[in-house]
Amino acid sequence: MNTTRHEEFREYVAARGPALLRHAMQLTSDRAEAEDLLQAALAKTYLAWDRINDRAAVDGYVRRAMANTQISWWRRRKLEIYPTDELPDQPIDDHTRRSELHDALSRALDRLPARQRLAVMLRYYEDMPESEIAEVLGVSVGTVKSTVSRAMAKLRDDTGLGRDFPGIPPQRP
């Protein structure tokens, strides 16, 4: 095994893993399935690592692998599901409530000033550390912290969801 290849891939997964897991969650809506999906896509990516010449395109490769794998799994499950007269005793997921929360958050994000929106997106959607965000925005780490804090307070107020919404971290006392 090529140590350089292995280490380079390990660094990529450590840096981009959380953001890729969030993408997998969007595809599956289930944490365990998302982890399995990401693992399968990363395994495919590792096997193709030497053929990926543009390292900036790796995220796209992994996302495409996740989408293709999810479609394959969906098709396989579709063939394994049969109609029955008995309903399972499983709780029903309220997709409507989740969709309403997502819409409320999207509208609230759209109302944020551009810099606050970008800071929140980089911090919570891309899982970037504050130091990297500061570098991208060309500001100090303290400015990033205050910008994100103000944006999160505004999101809490605008959505009316406060601490109950899992997508918005709770306000620090």
Tab-separated table of C-alpha atoms in Angstrom:
chain	number	residue	atom	x	y	z
A	1	MET	CA	0.000	0.000	0.000
A	2	ASN	CA	1.277	3.443	-0.912
A	3	THR	CA	1.730	5.334	2.382
A	4	THR	CA	1.396	8.729	0.698
A	5	ARG	CA	-1.859	7.707	-0.960
A	6	HIS	CA	-3.192	6.302	2.294
A	7	GLU	CA	-2.259	9.396	4.315
A	8	GLU	CA	-3.612	11.778	1.685
A	9	PHE	CA	-6.938	9.933	1.647
A	10	ARG	CA	-7.048	9.833	5.451
A	11	GLU	CA	-6.492	13.608	5.606
A	12	TYR	CA	-9.241	14.164	3.051
A	13	VAL	CA	-11.720	12.062	5.041
A	14	ALA	CA	-10.787	13.790	8.308
A	15	ALA	CA	-11.270	17.226	6.741
A	16	ARG	CA	-14.403	16.591	4.660
A	17	GLY	CA	-16.059	13.695	6.504
A	18	PRO	CA	-18.580	15.735	8.531
A	19	ALA	CA	-19.766	17.730	5.506
A	20	LEU	CA	-20.048	14.553	3.427
A	21	LEU	CA	-22.008	12.869	6.224
A	22	ARG	CA	-24.488	15.756	6.200
A	23	HIS	CA	-24.896	15.257	2.454
A	24	ALA	CA	-25.488	11.541	3.027
A	25	MET	CA	-28.091	12.439	5.685
A	26	GLN	CA	-29.924	14.515	3.096
A	27	LEU	CA	-29.975	11.529	0.755
A	28	THR	CA	-31.120	8.964	3.328
A	29	SER	CA	-32.859	10.841	6.190
A	30	ASP	CA	-31.441	8.225	8.552
A	31	ARG	CA	-28.167	8.521	10.492
A	32	ALA	CA	-27.231	4.822	10.331
A	33	GLU	CA	-28.019	4.574	6.612
A	34	ALA	CA	-26.118	7.815	5.978
A	35	GLU	CA	-23.036	6.429	7.707
A	36	ASP	CA	-23.267	3.211	5.668
A	37	LEU	CA	-23.764	5.186	2.465
A	38	LEU	CA	-20.789	7.439	3.159
A	39	GLN	CA	-18.625	4.438	4.037
A	40	ALA	CA	-19.526	2.718	0.767
A	41	ALA	CA	-18.841	5.877	-1.258
A	42	LEU	CA	-15.511	6.457	0.497
A	43	ALA	CA	-14.495	2.862	-0.208
A	44	LYS	CA	-15.200	3.406	-3.912
A	45	THR	CA	-13.330	6.715	-3.805
A	46	TYR	CA	-10.317	5.112	-2.146
A	47	LEU	CA	-10.150	2.498	-4.886
A	48	ALA	CA	-10.261	5.246	-7.537
A	49	TRP	CA	-7.973	7.662	-5.618
A	50	ASP	CA	-5.043	7.334	-8.044
A	51	ARG	CA	-7.329	8.009	-11.038
A	52	ILE	CA	-8.708	11.264	-9.589
A	53	ASN	CA	-6.255	13.812	-10.951
A	54	ASP	CA	-8.046	16.953	-9.783
A	55	ARG	CA	-8.130	16.823	-5.970
A	56	ALA	CA	-10.542	19.764	-5.958
A	57	ALA	CA	-13.089	17.470	-7.641
A	58	VAL	CA	-12.979	14.744	-4.972
A	59	ASP	CA	-16.091	16.046	-3.174
A	60	GLY	CA	-18.040	15.806	-6.412
A	61	TYR	CA	-16.748	12.280	-6.989
A	62	VAL	CA	-17.797	11.188	-3.470
A	63	ARG	CA	-21.215	12.859	-3.775
A	64	ARG	CA	-21.809	11.166	-7.148
A	65	ALA	CA	-20.746	7.821	-5.637
A	66	MET	CA	-23.205	8.381	-2.765
A	67	ALA	CA	-26.032	9.230	-5.168
A	68	ASN	CA	-25.350	6.198	-7.362
A	69	THR	CA	-25.048	3.891	-4.362
A	70	GLN	CA	-28.245	5.267	-2.811
A	71	ILE	CA	-30.118	4.685	-6.070
A	72	SER	CA	-28.810	1.104	-6.247
A	73	TRP	CA	-29.834	0.454	-2.646
A	74	TRP	CA	-33.249	2.012	-3.242
A	75	ARG	CA	-33.842	-0.168	-6.303
A	76	ARG	CA	-32.765	-3.282	-4.419
A	77	ARG	CA	-35.054	-2.470	-1.467
A	78	LYS	CA	-37.907	-1.693	-3.817
A	79	LEU	CA	-37.714	-5.251	-5.117
A	80	GLU	CA	-37.652	-6.630	-1.560
A	81	ILE	CA	-40.781	-4.794	-0.357
A	82	TYR	CA	-44.038	-6.648	-0.708
A	83	PRO	CA	-47.571	-5.471	0.101
A	84	THR	CA	-49.154	-6.920	3.223
A	85	ASP	CA	-52.492	-6.788	5.026
A	86	GLU	CA	-50.780	-6.082	8.362
A	87	LEU	CA	-49.302	-2.695	9.174
A	88	PRO	CA	-46.053	-2.615	11.141
A	89	ASP	CA	-46.065	-1.156	14.660
A	90	GLN	CA	-43.388	1.401	13.843
A	91	PRO	CA	-43.774	5.100	14.550
A	92	ILE	CA	-44.494	7.165	11.476
A	93	ASP	CA	-41.992	9.889	10.652
A	94	ASP	CA	-43.623	13.303	10.287
A	95	HIS	CA	-42.059	14.424	7.002
A	96	THR	CA	-44.429	17.401	6.841
A	97	ARG	CA	-43.095	18.859	10.111
A	98	ARG	CA	-39.514	18.315	8.999
A	99	SER	CA	-40.260	19.987	5.670
A	100	GLU	CA	-41.879	22.972	7.409
A	101	LEU	CA	-38.822	23.371	9.652
A	102	HIS	CA	-36.513	23.166	6.647
A	103	ASP	CA	-38.553	25.793	4.785
A	104	ALA	CA	-38.617	28.119	7.809
A	105	LEU	CA	-34.849	27.813	8.205
A	106	SER	CA	-34.246	28.387	4.480
A	107	ARG	CA	-36.367	31.546	4.506
A	108	ALA	CA	-34.611	32.794	7.648
A	109	LEU	CA	-31.197	32.135	6.064
A	110	ASP	CA	-32.258	34.088	2.976
A	111	ARG	CA	-33.105	37.093	5.178
A	112	LEU	CA	-29.628	37.203	6.736
A	113	PRO	CA	-27.094	39.709	5.407
A	114	ALA	CA	-24.717	38.090	2.920
A	115	ARG	CA	-21.703	37.932	5.276
A	116	GLN	CA	-23.723	36.413	8.135
A	117	ARG	CA	-25.313	33.875	5.787
A	118	LEU	CA	-21.920	32.907	4.359
A	119	ALA	CA	-20.389	32.577	7.839
A	120	VAL	CA	-23.251	30.325	9.014
A	121	MET	CA	-23.111	28.209	5.864
A	122	LEU	CA	-19.344	27.729	6.143
A	123	ARG	CA	-19.531	26.977	9.867
A	124	TYR	CA	-22.520	24.638	10.037
A	125	TYR	CA	-23.028	23.302	6.516
A	126	GLU	CA	-19.390	22.928	5.496
A	127	ASP	CA	-18.186	22.337	9.095
A	128	MET	CA	-15.228	24.676	8.663
A	129	PRO	CA	-13.341	25.818	11.769
A	130	GLU	CA	-13.517	29.504	12.648
A	131	SER	CA	-9.887	30.070	11.671
A	132	GLU	CA	-10.526	28.860	8.097
A	133	ILE	CA	-13.696	30.938	7.847
A	134	ALA	CA	-11.720	33.991	8.966
A	135	GLU	CA	-9.199	33.307	6.223
A	136	VAL	CA	-11.901	32.883	3.563
A	137	LEU	CA	-13.751	36.046	4.626
A	138	GLY	CA	-10.571	38.041	5.215
A	139	VAL	CA	-11.503	38.941	8.807
A	140	SER	CA	-10.312	38.033	12.293
A	141	VAL	CA	-11.446	34.928	14.180
A	142	GLY	CA	-13.199	37.201	16.703
A	143	THR	CA	-15.186	38.790	13.882
A	144	VAL	CA	-16.203	35.347	12.654
A	145	LYS	CA	-17.358	34.373	16.152
A	146	SER	CA	-19.425	37.516	16.607
A	147	THR	CA	-20.848	37.329	13.077
A	148	VAL	CA	-21.937	33.717	13.539
A	149	SER	CA	-23.316	34.476	17.005
A	150	ARG	CA	-25.400	37.402	15.719
A	151	ALA	CA	-26.595	35.349	12.755
A	152	MET	CA	-27.641	32.437	14.964
A	153	ALA	CA	-29.524	34.781	17.315
A	154	LYS	CA	-31.334	36.262	14.315
A	155	LEU	CA	-32.162	32.769	13.018
A	156	ARG	CA	-33.587	31.801	16.412
A	157	ASP	CA	-35.744	34.931	16.450
A	158	ASP	CA	-36.828	34.691	12.792
A	159	THR	CA	-37.790	31.028	12.895
A	160	GLY	CA	-39.494	31.241	16.280
A	161	LEU	CA	-38.034	27.825	16.986
A	162	GLY	CA	-35.431	28.814	19.552
A	163	ARG	CA	-33.758	25.955	21.329
A	164	ASP	CA	-36.247	23.351	20.081
A	165	PHE	CA	-34.891	23.237	16.553
A	166	PRO	CA	-32.149	20.602	16.103
A	167	GLY	CA	-30.590	22.433	13.146
A	168	ILE	CA	-29.798	25.525	15.207
A	169	PRO	CA	-27.244	25.081	18.003
A	170	PRO	CA	-28.509	26.309	21.391
A	171	GLN	CA	-27.472	29.745	22.558
A	172	ARG	CA	-24.650	29.712	25.077
A	173	PRO	CA	-25.579	31.095	28.520
